[in-house]
Amino acid sequence: MISCRGKPLTPETKKIVVSVKLYFDRNKLIPIEPSVKRTAQALGIGMATVKRIMADYNRDPNLLDEPTKIRGRPIHAVNASYQETVRSYIRAANNKGEYITLADIQNFLQKDFADKSFHKVTLARTLNRWGFEFGKGTRSQHLKEKDHVIAARQRYLRKKRNNRSPENNIDTIRPEVYLDESYVNKNHSNDFIWYYGEDGPWVQKPTGKGDRLIIINAITKLGWIPGAKLIFKSTRKTGDYHGQMNWDLFKKWFTEMLLPNIPENSLIIMDNAPYHNILSEHSPPTAQSSKKKIREWLEQNKIYCRDDCLKPELVEILRKITSEPIYAIDEIAASCGHKVIRTPPYHPELQPIETCWGIAKNHVARNCDFTVKNLLKQLECGFNKITAKTCLEIISKVRKIEDEFWSADIKLDA
């Protein structure tokens, strides 16, 4: 063996690998075996290592003299795409009354996604961010959803169920409009391609993510809302795309491109992005409002507080006497005969347009040539893939998920 597992190969070792591989290429020994396999066996290294070294050599022999890049610390961040899987697993365990710990969830994820790493501490922080908590159950401690998340989901599902037609399960009293924002980068492409092992992947992906496009659109069961699509270039290439949106931009799109093109008396469904929840001038303040604004509102309503009251004390008083906040976008929609409801936090699976984004982005990734011109072209083709039939199927699937949540919550509450 010419190397230790886990340690980078030296330039001299790489040259030995190339020499041995070329020797076996020239001399066909009996029994006949691939030269890559013979080289790996002779030197006590993996076949993948031999292929990687030969790929570098075939591309440029000088690459063998370059020192191996030292890899940094492993990334332990848990992708949001696992959220629905984790929620289903925890809810199923809660329903059975099973004892469930971080180790159980870590093992479950590791079993289904063996190529990924799930660090315990990071997983705990992620679960908390997704609305789960480690609390006391009826008989034992187990992971469960936070009460405010369950309450928000139940309120949302109740409104959706009240909008269903009594005749059948897919028609609604008010037409349902789902809106959302997303983004796609210029270099968004598939990471895996077919290539000859000794040559390596000749398709070289540019470094970085490239320019970013922000997308706003909306769907109904009949497909995309005509005239509602807005695409613009972001001024930032990384970070949360929500930072590129603001109230003025969203309000302009909502009033000029969405409202004129949706059916009358629609039920508009959106998430809880900050620019969706700008308070109306008629709304009482919330806990997120400044201390000065809360005090002024209390005094205007003849509720006087001591001068030395802290903000938490003022918020406590506020919660006892105020109703739900009034949002500016809700008033704009109501003035046109529409109604707005918001999906509960941490529930992307209840937004069918999220699946539509996935379909469009997958098409972009498969046809990427790393230019903005092609990105716009392929994005349009991706949107065209999403037909009325597609939207109806996705919305029907989400309807089943809503029913499962409703039944499971009632069963768990019994």
mmCIF file of C-alpha atoms in Angstrom:
data_model
loop_
_atom_site.group_PDB
_atom_site.id
_atom_site.type_symbol
_atom_site.label_atom_id
_atom_site.label_comp_id
_atom_site.label_asym_id
_atom_site.label_seq_id
_atom_site.Cartn_x
_atom_site.Cartn_y
_atom_site.Cartn_z
ATOM 1 C CA MET A 1 0.000 0.000 0.000
ATOM 2 C CA ILE A 2 1.499 3.353 -1.027
ATOM 3 C CA SER A 3 -0.830 5.624 0.991
ATOM 4 C CA CYS A 4 -2.816 5.780 4.217
ATOM 5 C CA ARG A 5 -6.576 6.042 4.063
ATOM 6 C CA GLY A 6 -7.778 9.620 4.476
ATOM 7 C CA LYS A 7 -4.396 11.219 3.709
ATOM 8 C CA PRO A 8 -3.826 13.134 0.433
ATOM 9 C CA LEU A 9 -1.514 11.572 -2.152
ATOM 10 C CA THR A 10 1.818 13.261 -2.824
ATOM 11 C CA PRO A 11 2.811 14.280 -6.400
ATOM 12 C CA GLU A 12 5.412 11.457 -6.412
ATOM 13 C CA THR A 13 2.767 8.894 -5.493
ATOM 14 C CA LYS A 14 0.493 10.129 -8.265
ATOM 15 C CA LYS A 15 3.299 9.735 -10.797
ATOM 16 C CA ILE A 16 3.840 6.158 -9.624
ATOM 17 C CA VAL A 17 0.145 5.460 -10.144
ATOM 18 C CA VAL A 18 0.340 6.838 -13.708
ATOM 19 C CA SER A 19 3.468 4.794 -14.492
ATOM 20 C CA VAL A 20 1.929 1.550 -13.226
ATOM 21 C CA LYS A 21 -1.331 2.231 -15.081
ATOM 22 C CA LEU A 22 0.501 2.909 -18.363
ATOM 23 C CA TYR A 23 2.571 -0.261 -17.847
ATOM 24 C CA PHE A 24 -0.566 -2.395 -17.554
ATOM 25 C CA ASP A 25 -2.027 -0.598 -20.608
ATOM 26 C CA ARG A 26 1.009 -1.656 -22.686
ATOM 27 C CA ASN A 27 1.277 -5.195 -21.309
ATOM 28 C CA LYS A 28 -1.920 -7.221 -21.435
ATOM 29 C CA LEU A 29 -1.482 -9.891 -18.781
ATOM 30 C CA ILE A 30 -3.371 -13.172 -18.321
ATOM 31 C CA PRO A 31 -6.056 -13.358 -16.973
ATOM 32 C CA ILE A 32 -7.295 -10.264 -18.775
ATOM 33 C CA GLU A 33 -8.519 -7.590 -16.358
ATOM 34 C CA PRO A 34 -9.006 -3.831 -16.674
ATOM 35 C CA SER A 35 -5.723 -1.987 -16.171
ATOM 36 C CA VAL A 36 -7.437 0.293 -13.623
ATOM 37 C CA LYS A 37 -8.298 -2.695 -11.457
ATOM 38 C CA ARG A 38 -4.775 -4.179 -11.738
ATOM 39 C CA THR A 39 -3.234 -0.821 -10.787
ATOM 40 C CA ALA A 40 -5.507 -0.440 -7.769
ATOM 41 C CA GLN A 41 -4.713 -3.975 -6.587
ATOM 42 C CA ALA A 42 -0.986 -3.577 -7.125
ATOM 43 C CA LEU A 43 -0.730 -0.309 -5.224
ATOM 44 C CA GLY A 44 -3.382 -0.955 -2.578
ATOM 45 C CA ILE A 45 -5.563 2.034 -3.455
ATOM 46 C CA GLY A 46 -9.117 2.407 -4.707
ATOM 47 C CA MET A 47 -10.126 2.215 -8.352
ATOM 48 C CA ALA A 48 -11.829 5.596 -8.032
ATOM 49 C CA THR A 49 -8.505 7.095 -6.941
ATOM 50 C CA VAL A 50 -6.739 5.624 -9.982
ATOM 51 C CA LYS A 51 -9.449 6.995 -12.300
ATOM 52 C CA ARG A 52 -9.259 10.445 -10.700
ATOM 53 C CA ILE A 53 -5.476 10.608 -11.046
ATOM 54 C CA MET A 54 -5.585 9.438 -14.685
ATOM 55 C CA ALA A 55 -8.311 11.979 -15.455
ATOM 56 C CA ASP A 56 -6.029 14.755 -14.183
ATOM 57 C CA TYR A 57 -3.068 13.314 -16.113
ATOM 58 C CA ASN A 58 -5.022 13.062 -19.387
ATOM 59 C CA ARG A 59 -6.273 16.601 -18.956
ATOM 60 C CA ASP A 60 -2.864 18.081 -18.086
ATOM 61 C CA PRO A 61 0.193 16.102 -16.838
ATOM 62 C CA ASN A 62 1.295 19.157 -14.855
ATOM 63 C CA LEU A 63 -1.730 18.701 -12.581
ATOM 64 C CA LEU A 64 0.096 15.830 -10.892
ATOM 65 C CA ASP A 65 2.627 18.286 -9.417
ATOM 66 C CA GLU A 66 -0.055 20.394 -7.767
ATOM 67 C CA PRO A 67 -0.611 19.657 -4.061
ATOM 68 C CA THR A 68 -3.928 18.085 -3.134
ATOM 69 C CA LYS A 69 -6.405 20.635 -1.872
ATOM 70 C CA ILE A 70 -7.129 20.186 1.821
ATOM 71 C CA ARG A 71 -10.822 19.825 2.345
ATOM 72 C CA GLY A 72 -12.464 21.958 5.012
ATOM 73 C CA ARG A 73 -14.799 20.986 7.823
ATOM 74 C CA PRO A 74 -17.836 18.958 6.780
ATOM 75 C CA ILE A 75 -21.060 20.881 6.207
ATOM 76 C CA HIS A 76 -23.631 19.838 8.787
ATOM 77 C CA ALA A 77 -26.497 22.136 7.731
ATOM 78 C CA VAL A 78 -29.771 20.198 7.269
ATOM 79 C CA ASN A 79 -31.483 21.067 4.002
ATOM 80 C CA ALA A 80 -35.108 22.243 4.178
ATOM 81 C CA SER A 81 -36.068 19.536 1.655
ATOM 82 C CA TYR A 82 -36.024 16.993 4.528
ATOM 83 C CA GLN A 83 -38.624 18.954 6.519
ATOM 84 C CA GLU A 84 -41.715 17.132 5.222
ATOM 85 C CA THR A 85 -40.053 13.709 5.661
ATOM 86 C CA VAL A 86 -39.039 14.481 9.248
ATOM 87 C CA ARG A 87 -42.479 15.852 10.142
ATOM 88 C CA SER A 88 -44.199 12.726 8.797
ATOM 89 C CA TYR A 89 -41.812 10.480 10.750
ATOM 90 C CA ILE A 90 -42.283 12.360 14.043
ATOM 91 C CA ARG A 91 -46.051 12.574 13.688
ATOM 92 C CA ALA A 92 -46.283 8.850 12.917
ATOM 93 C CA ALA A 93 -44.213 8.053 16.024
ATOM 94 C CA ASN A 94 -46.332 10.425 18.160
ATOM 95 C CA ASN A 95 -49.474 8.756 16.852
ATOM 96 C CA LYS A 96 -48.175 5.332 17.930
ATOM 97 C CA GLY A 97 -47.075 6.648 21.324
ATOM 98 C CA GLU A 98 -43.463 5.716 20.607
ATOM 99 C CA TYR A 99 -40.509 7.200 22.493
ATOM 100 C CA ILE A 100 -38.554 9.304 19.996
ATOM 101 C CA THR A 101 -35.215 11.071 20.432
ATOM 102 C CA LEU A 102 -32.698 12.975 18.346
ATOM 103 C CA ALA A 103 -30.770 9.737 17.868
ATOM 104 C CA ASP A 104 -33.901 8.085 16.412
ATOM 105 C CA ILE A 105 -34.400 10.922 13.933
ATOM 106 C CA GLN A 106 -30.692 10.935 13.048
ATOM 107 C CA ASN A 107 -30.766 7.173 12.384
ATOM 108 C CA PHE A 108 -33.948 7.513 10.327
ATOM 109 C CA LEU A 109 -32.388 10.190 8.098
ATOM 110 C CA GLN A 110 -29.089 8.328 7.842
ATOM 111 C CA LYS A 111 -30.924 5.193 6.742
ATOM 112 C CA ASP A 112 -32.901 6.918 3.981
ATOM 113 C CA PHE A 113 -30.134 9.339 2.954
ATOM 114 C CA ALA A 114 -26.945 7.359 3.538
ATOM 115 C CA ASP A 115 -24.792 9.739 1.478
ATOM 116 C CA LYS A 116 -25.606 12.722 3.726
ATOM 117 C CA SER A 117 -24.288 13.712 7.146
ATOM 118 C CA PHE A 118 -26.659 14.748 9.949
ATOM 119 C CA HIS A 119 -24.922 16.203 12.985
ATOM 120 C CA LYS A 120 -26.900 15.844 16.216
ATOM 121 C CA VAL A 121 -26.475 19.407 17.501
ATOM 122 C CA THR A 122 -27.300 20.910 14.105
ATOM 123 C CA LEU A 123 -30.303 18.603 13.804
ATOM 124 C CA ALA A 124 -31.584 19.802 17.183
ATOM 125 C CA ARG A 125 -31.336 23.448 16.112
ATOM 126 C CA THR A 126 -33.025 22.618 12.809
ATOM 127 C CA LEU A 127 -35.939 20.846 14.508
ATOM 128 C CA ASN A 128 -36.469 23.856 16.740
ATOM 129 C CA ARG A 129 -36.448 26.152 13.715
ATOM 130 C CA TRP A 130 -38.998 23.893 11.990
ATOM 131 C CA GLY A 131 -41.387 24.205 14.913
ATOM 132 C CA PHE A 132 -40.652 21.035 16.943
ATOM 133 C CA GLU A 133 -39.838 20.859 20.626
ATOM 134 C CA PHE A 134 -38.728 18.230 23.128
ATOM 135 C CA GLY A 135 -41.585 18.244 25.607
ATOM 136 C CA LYS A 136 -43.439 16.072 28.064
ATOM 137 C CA GLY A 137 -46.035 13.793 26.529
ATOM 138 C CA THR A 138 -48.859 11.883 28.155
ATOM 139 C CA ARG A 139 -46.637 9.007 29.334
ATOM 140 C CA SER A 140 -43.090 9.882 28.347
ATOM 141 C CA GLN A 141 -41.004 12.624 26.857
ATOM 142 C CA HIS A 142 -41.045 12.831 23.090
ATOM 143 C CA LEU A 143 -40.519 15.306 20.301
ATOM 144 C CA LYS A 144 -43.671 17.160 19.375
ATOM 145 C CA GLU A 145 -44.721 20.209 17.377
ATOM 146 C CA LYS A 146 -44.992 23.533 19.144
ATOM 147 C CA ASP A 147 -48.511 24.531 20.139
ATOM 148 C CA HIS A 148 -48.542 27.750 18.116
ATOM 149 C CA VAL A 149 -47.621 25.791 14.953
ATOM 150 C CA ILE A 150 -50.437 23.279 15.513
ATOM 151 C CA ALA A 151 -52.921 26.092 16.226
ATOM 152 C CA ALA A 152 -51.905 28.014 13.097
ATOM 153 C CA ARG A 153 -52.234 24.878 10.977
ATOM 154 C CA GLN A 154 -55.647 24.082 12.393
ATOM 155 C CA ARG A 155 -56.939 27.614 11.717
ATOM 156 C CA TYR A 156 -55.629 27.425 8.150
ATOM 157 C CA LEU A 157 -57.117 23.979 7.478
ATOM 158 C CA ARG A 158 -60.472 25.041 8.921
ATOM 159 C CA LYS A 159 -60.645 27.971 6.476
ATOM 160 C CA LYS A 160 -59.638 25.740 3.560
ATOM 161 C CA ARG A 161 -62.207 23.078 4.454
ATOM 162 C CA ASN A 162 -64.936 25.701 4.813
ATOM 163 C CA ASN A 163 -64.171 26.766 1.250
ATOM 164 C CA ARG A 164 -64.734 23.305 -0.201
ATOM 165 C CA SER A 165 -67.805 22.641 -2.271
ATOM 166 C CA PRO A 166 -70.306 20.301 -0.580
ATOM 167 C CA GLU A 167 -70.942 18.559 -3.939
ATOM 168 C CA ASN A 168 -67.410 17.178 -4.462
ATOM 169 C CA ASN A 169 -63.953 17.312 -2.938
ATOM 170 C CA ILE A 170 -62.052 19.299 -5.605
ATOM 171 C CA ASP A 171 -64.376 22.231 -6.387
ATOM 172 C CA THR A 172 -64.328 25.270 -4.103
ATOM 173 C CA ILE A 173 -66.791 27.990 -3.157
ATOM 174 C CA ARG A 174 -64.201 30.706 -3.783
ATOM 175 C CA PRO A 175 -61.595 30.122 -6.547
ATOM 176 C CA GLU A 176 -58.277 29.440 -4.794
ATOM 177 C CA VAL A 177 -55.207 31.388 -5.930
ATOM 178 C CA TYR A 178 -51.763 30.332 -4.674
ATOM 179 C CA LEU A 179 -48.993 32.929 -4.954
ATOM 180 C CA ASP A 180 -45.316 32.701 -4.079
ATOM 181 C CA GLU A 181 -41.839 34.016 -4.828
ATOM 182 C CA SER A 182 -38.759 32.013 -5.782
ATOM 183 C CA TYR A 183 -35.382 32.420 -7.474
ATOM 184 C CA VAL A 184 -32.988 30.664 -9.848
ATOM 185 C CA ASN A 185 -29.289 31.267 -10.492
ATOM 186 C CA LYS A 186 -27.553 31.423 -13.875
ATOM 187 C CA ASN A 187 -25.342 28.434 -13.038
ATOM 188 C CA HIS A 188 -28.209 26.271 -11.750
ATOM 189 C CA SER A 189 -27.469 22.854 -13.298
ATOM 190 C CA ASN A 190 -27.371 19.139 -12.524
ATOM 191 C CA ASP A 191 -24.187 18.076 -10.738
ATOM 192 C CA PHE A 192 -24.103 14.540 -12.169
ATOM 193 C CA ILE A 193 -23.314 13.570 -15.772
ATOM 194 C CA TRP A 194 -22.064 10.424 -17.552
ATOM 195 C CA TYR A 195 -18.366 10.388 -18.459
ATOM 196 C CA TYR A 196 -15.474 7.961 -19.043
ATOM 197 C CA GLY A 197 -13.766 7.294 -15.712
ATOM 198 C CA GLU A 198 -10.186 7.822 -16.887
ATOM 199 C CA ASP A 199 -10.983 11.088 -18.676
ATOM 200 C CA GLY A 200 -13.034 12.640 -15.910
ATOM 201 C CA PRO A 201 -15.948 15.068 -16.453
ATOM 202 C CA TRP A 202 -15.022 17.400 -19.318
ATOM 203 C CA VAL A 203 -18.074 19.589 -18.758
ATOM 204 C CA GLN A 204 -16.680 22.191 -16.390
ATOM 205 C CA LYS A 205 -19.208 24.098 -14.276
ATOM 206 C CA PRO A 206 -18.304 27.748 -13.593
ATOM 207 C CA THR A 207 -17.405 28.624 -10.022
ATOM 208 C CA GLY A 208 -20.068 30.452 -8.039
ATOM 209 C CA LYS A 209 -23.796 30.543 -8.566
ATOM 210 C CA GLY A 210 -23.878 33.343 -11.117
ATOM 211 C CA ASP A 211 -26.508 36.040 -11.573
ATOM 212 C CA ARG A 212 -29.814 35.454 -9.811
ATOM 213 C CA LEU A 213 -33.342 35.955 -11.120
ATOM 214 C CA ILE A 214 -36.262 36.563 -8.747
ATOM 215 C CA ILE A 215 -39.632 35.141 -9.844
ATOM 216 C CA ILE A 216 -43.145 36.019 -8.658
ATOM 217 C CA ASN A 217 -46.161 34.154 -9.975
ATOM 218 C CA ALA A 218 -49.466 32.547 -9.000
ATOM 219 C CA ILE A 219 -51.539 29.488 -9.938
ATOM 220 C CA THR A 220 -55.087 28.186 -9.718
ATOM 221 C CA LYS A 221 -56.347 24.694 -10.589
ATOM 222 C CA LEU A 222 -56.539 25.992 -14.182
ATOM 223 C CA GLY A 223 -52.795 26.690 -14.358
ATOM 224 C CA TRP A 224 -50.695 29.854 -14.185
ATOM 225 C CA ILE A 225 -52.542 33.153 -13.768
ATOM 226 C CA PRO A 226 -52.251 34.915 -17.156
ATOM 227 C CA GLY A 227 -50.213 38.116 -16.974
ATOM 228 C CA ALA A 228 -49.092 37.550 -13.358
ATOM 229 C CA LYS A 229 -45.521 36.389 -13.985
ATOM 230 C CA LEU A 230 -42.781 38.826 -12.941
ATOM 231 C CA ILE A 231 -39.068 38.072 -13.388
ATOM 232 C CA PHE A 232 -36.309 40.507 -12.466
ATOM 233 C CA LYS A 233 -32.585 40.373 -11.817
ATOM 234 C CA SER A 234 -31.447 40.351 -8.209
ATOM 235 C CA THR A 235 -28.709 42.684 -7.036
ATOM 236 C CA ARG A 236 -27.292 39.872 -4.860
ATOM 237 C CA LYS A 237 -26.191 36.385 -5.908
ATOM 238 C CA THR A 238 -26.270 34.695 -2.497
ATOM 239 C CA GLY A 239 -28.245 34.840 0.734
ATOM 240 C CA ASP A 240 -31.979 34.701 1.277
ATOM 241 C CA TYR A 241 -33.854 35.842 -1.830
ATOM 242 C CA HIS A 242 -36.520 37.369 0.428
ATOM 243 C CA GLY A 243 -33.996 40.146 1.075
ATOM 244 C CA GLN A 244 -34.461 41.282 -2.529
ATOM 245 C CA MET A 245 -38.212 41.708 -2.072
ATOM 246 C CA ASN A 246 -39.927 44.556 -0.248
ATOM 247 C CA TRP A 247 -43.426 45.832 0.458
ATOM 248 C CA ASP A 248 -43.491 48.420 -2.334
ATOM 249 C CA LEU A 249 -42.459 45.907 -4.996
ATOM 250 C CA PHE A 250 -44.855 43.238 -3.760
ATOM 251 C CA LYS A 251 -47.746 45.716 -3.467
ATOM 252 C CA LYS A 252 -47.154 46.970 -7.031
ATOM 253 C CA TRP A 253 -47.135 43.426 -8.418
ATOM 254 C CA PHE A 254 -50.180 42.432 -6.329
ATOM 255 C CA THR A 255 -52.328 45.383 -7.411
ATOM 256 C CA GLU A 256 -51.202 45.725 -11.038
ATOM 257 C CA MET A 257 -50.459 42.166 -12.191
ATOM 258 C CA LEU A 258 -52.363 39.798 -9.897
ATOM 259 C CA LEU A 259 -55.691 41.352 -8.876
ATOM 260 C CA PRO A 260 -56.772 42.346 -12.431
ATOM 261 C CA ASN A 261 -56.187 38.779 -13.683
ATOM 262 C CA ILE A 262 -57.706 36.494 -11.031
ATOM 263 C CA PRO A 263 -61.335 35.278 -10.842
ATOM 264 C CA GLU A 264 -63.874 37.287 -8.868
ATOM 265 C CA ASN A 265 -64.287 36.593 -5.166
ATOM 266 C CA SER A 266 -61.020 34.627 -4.976
ATOM 267 C CA LEU A 267 -59.362 33.124 -1.902
ATOM 268 C CA ILE A 268 -55.700 34.210 -2.136
ATOM 269 C CA ILE A 269 -53.239 31.938 -0.340
ATOM 270 C CA MET A 270 -49.713 33.072 0.534
ATOM 271 C CA ASP A 271 -46.990 32.364 3.085
ATOM 272 C CA ASN A 272 -45.783 34.522 5.968
ATOM 273 C CA ALA A 273 -42.958 36.410 4.245
ATOM 274 C CA PRO A 274 -42.302 39.759 6.004
ATOM 275 C CA TYR A 275 -43.509 41.840 3.039
ATOM 276 C CA HIS A 276 -46.794 39.863 3.034
ATOM 277 C CA ASN A 277 -47.439 40.892 6.641
ATOM 278 C CA ILE A 278 -47.008 44.660 6.625
ATOM 279 C CA LEU A 279 -49.486 46.077 9.150
ATOM 280 C CA SER A 280 -52.318 48.302 8.011
ATOM 281 C CA GLU A 281 -52.547 51.814 9.434
ATOM 282 C CA HIS A 282 -55.796 50.621 11.064
ATOM 283 C CA SER A 283 -54.126 47.689 12.802
ATOM 284 C CA PRO A 284 -53.153 47.590 16.448
ATOM 285 C CA PRO A 285 -49.404 47.127 17.027
ATOM 286 C CA THR A 286 -47.888 43.692 17.559
ATOM 287 C CA ALA A 287 -45.099 42.367 19.755
ATOM 288 C CA GLN A 288 -42.666 43.152 16.932
ATOM 289 C CA SER A 289 -43.636 46.852 16.938
ATOM 290 C CA SER A 290 -41.475 49.416 18.720
ATOM 291 C CA LYS A 291 -42.053 50.205 22.392
ATOM 292 C CA LYS A 292 -42.951 53.795 21.452
ATOM 293 C CA LYS A 293 -45.630 52.693 18.976
ATOM 294 C CA ILE A 294 -47.181 50.252 21.477
ATOM 295 C CA ARG A 295 -47.302 52.905 24.215
ATOM 296 C CA GLU A 296 -48.847 55.498 21.860
ATOM 297 C CA TRP A 297 -51.555 53.060 20.749
ATOM 298 C CA LEU A 298 -52.410 52.150 24.359
ATOM 299 C CA GLU A 299 -52.692 55.818 25.321
ATOM 300 C CA GLN A 300 -54.865 56.561 22.278
ATOM 301 C CA ASN A 301 -57.223 53.856 23.513
ATOM 302 C CA LYS A 302 -57.322 55.329 27.043
ATOM 303 C CA ILE A 303 -55.070 52.640 28.536
ATOM 304 C CA TYR A 304 -52.377 54.391 30.535
ATOM 305 C CA CYS A 305 -49.258 52.636 31.799
ATOM 306 C CA ARG A 306 -46.549 53.555 34.242
ATOM 307 C CA ASP A 307 -43.594 55.443 32.783
ATOM 308 C CA ASP A 308 -41.171 52.766 33.965
ATOM 309 C CA CYS A 309 -43.034 49.878 32.225
ATOM 310 C CA LEU A 310 -40.734 47.689 30.134
ATOM 311 C CA LYS A 311 -41.684 46.618 26.624
ATOM 312 C CA PRO A 312 -42.504 43.013 27.688
ATOM 313 C CA GLU A 313 -45.025 44.455 30.169
ATOM 314 C CA LEU A 314 -46.608 46.606 27.456
ATOM 315 C CA VAL A 315 -46.786 43.596 25.106
ATOM 316 C CA GLU A 316 -48.485 41.580 27.845
ATOM 317 C CA ILE A 317 -51.175 44.279 28.185
ATOM 318 C CA LEU A 318 -51.477 44.523 24.417
ATOM 319 C CA ARG A 319 -52.157 40.798 23.983
ATOM 320 C CA LYS A 320 -54.991 40.893 26.515
ATOM 321 C CA ILE A 321 -56.972 43.596 24.727
ATOM 322 C CA THR A 322 -56.166 43.408 21.001
ATOM 323 C CA SER A 323 -57.583 41.166 18.307
ATOM 324 C CA GLU A 324 -55.720 39.728 15.324
ATOM 325 C CA PRO A 325 -53.478 42.191 13.426
ATOM 326 C CA ILE A 326 -54.825 43.757 10.253
ATOM 327 C CA TYR A 327 -52.507 43.489 7.256
ATOM 328 C CA ALA A 328 -52.363 46.064 4.484
ATOM 329 C CA ILE A 329 -52.449 43.492 1.683
ATOM 330 C CA ASP A 330 -55.606 41.944 3.166
ATOM 331 C CA GLU A 331 -57.376 45.316 3.010
ATOM 332 C CA ILE A 332 -56.315 45.828 -0.616
ATOM 333 C CA ALA A 333 -57.645 42.365 -1.545
ATOM 334 C CA ALA A 334 -60.895 42.886 0.397
ATOM 335 C CA SER A 335 -61.535 46.172 -1.417
ATOM 336 C CA CYS A 336 -61.641 44.139 -4.668
ATOM 337 C CA GLY A 337 -63.882 41.401 -3.236
ATOM 338 C CA HIS A 338 -61.129 38.878 -2.441
ATOM 339 C CA LYS A 339 -59.962 37.263 0.794
ATOM 340 C CA VAL A 340 -56.403 36.444 1.931
ATOM 341 C CA ILE A 341 -55.305 33.532 4.127
ATOM 342 C CA ARG A 342 -51.765 32.458 5.051
ATOM 343 C CA THR A 343 -50.271 28.987 5.214
ATOM 344 C CA PRO A 344 -49.025 27.963 8.682
ATOM 345 C CA PRO A 345 -45.302 28.442 9.359
ATOM 346 C CA TYR A 346 -42.898 25.622 8.370
ATOM 347 C CA HIS A 347 -45.409 23.973 5.990
ATOM 348 C CA PRO A 348 -44.127 24.282 2.393
ATOM 349 C CA GLU A 349 -45.923 21.024 1.565
ATOM 350 C CA LEU A 350 -49.251 22.895 1.829
ATOM 351 C CA GLN A 351 -48.253 25.270 -0.999
ATOM 352 C CA PRO A 352 -48.788 23.540 -4.382
ATOM 353 C CA ILE A 353 -46.880 26.275 -6.220
ATOM 354 C CA GLU A 354 -43.703 25.029 -4.473
ATOM 355 C CA THR A 355 -43.921 21.884 -6.625
ATOM 356 C CA CYS A 356 -44.385 24.054 -9.715
ATOM 357 C CA TRP A 357 -41.137 25.876 -8.917
ATOM 358 C CA GLY A 358 -39.413 22.485 -8.660
ATOM 359 C CA ILE A 359 -40.650 21.385 -12.102
ATOM 360 C CA ALA A 360 -39.504 24.629 -13.747
ATOM 361 C CA LYS A 361 -36.094 24.611 -12.011
ATOM 362 C CA ASN A 362 -35.459 20.952 -12.900
ATOM 363 C CA HIS A 363 -35.996 21.818 -16.554
ATOM 364 C CA VAL A 364 -33.563 24.735 -16.242
ATOM 365 C CA ALA A 365 -30.947 22.507 -14.570
ATOM 366 C CA ARG A 366 -31.158 19.904 -17.356
ATOM 367 C CA ASN A 367 -30.699 22.506 -20.102
ATOM 368 C CA CYS A 368 -28.198 24.899 -18.538
ATOM 369 C CA ASP A 369 -25.397 26.480 -20.597
ATOM 370 C CA PHE A 370 -24.455 29.018 -17.890
ATOM 371 C CA THR A 371 -25.777 32.128 -19.696
ATOM 372 C CA VAL A 372 -28.568 34.478 -18.631
ATOM 373 C CA LYS A 373 -30.046 34.440 -22.145
ATOM 374 C CA ASN A 374 -30.475 30.664 -22.052
ATOM 375 C CA LEU A 375 -31.687 30.814 -18.438
ATOM 376 C CA LEU A 376 -34.588 33.066 -19.456
ATOM 377 C CA LYS A 377 -35.378 30.827 -22.429
ATOM 378 C CA GLN A 378 -35.338 27.594 -20.415
ATOM 379 C CA LEU A 379 -37.272 29.182 -17.565
ATOM 380 C CA GLU A 380 -40.060 29.987 -20.015
ATOM 381 C CA CYS A 381 -39.977 26.397 -21.318
ATOM 382 C CA GLY A 382 -40.119 25.145 -17.733
ATOM 383 C CA PHE A 383 -43.190 27.274 -17.033
ATOM 384 C CA ASN A 384 -44.864 25.890 -20.179
ATOM 385 C CA LYS A 385 -44.435 22.352 -18.816
ATOM 386 C CA ILE A 386 -46.808 23.231 -15.980
ATOM 387 C CA THR A 387 -50.281 22.892 -17.494
ATOM 388 C CA ALA A 388 -53.785 23.054 -16.049
ATOM 389 C CA LYS A 389 -53.646 19.252 -15.656
ATOM 390 C CA THR A 390 -50.367 19.539 -13.721
ATOM 391 C CA CYS A 391 -51.766 22.166 -11.340
ATOM 392 C CA LEU A 392 -54.975 20.203 -10.755
ATOM 393 C CA GLU A 393 -52.991 17.063 -9.878
ATOM 394 C CA ILE A 394 -50.681 18.958 -7.507
ATOM 395 C CA ILE A 395 -53.580 20.738 -5.783
ATOM 396 C CA SER A 396 -55.421 17.416 -5.418
ATOM 397 C CA LYS A 397 -52.326 15.892 -3.796
ATOM 398 C CA VAL A 398 -52.048 18.842 -1.390
ATOM 399 C CA ARG A 399 -55.756 18.410 -0.576
ATOM 400 C CA LYS A 400 -54.984 14.850 0.596
ATOM 401 C CA ILE A 401 -52.110 16.144 2.752
ATOM 402 C CA GLU A 402 -54.518 18.679 4.316
ATOM 403 C CA ASP A 403 -56.957 15.872 5.130
ATOM 404 C CA GLU A 404 -54.169 13.792 6.690
ATOM 405 C CA PHE A 405 -53.086 16.709 8.889
ATOM 406 C CA TRP A 406 -56.691 17.370 9.946
ATOM 407 C CA SER A 407 -57.370 13.733 10.882
ATOM 408 C CA ALA A 408 -54.013 13.215 12.597
ATOM 409 C CA ASP A 409 -54.327 16.393 14.699
ATOM 410 C CA ILE A 410 -57.779 15.376 15.905
ATOM 411 C CA LYS A 411 -56.554 11.863 16.691
ATOM 412 C CA LEU A 412 -53.504 13.158 18.610
ATOM 413 C CA ASP A 413 -55.699 15.577 20.553
ATOM 414 C CA ALA A 414 -58.047 12.842 21.757
#
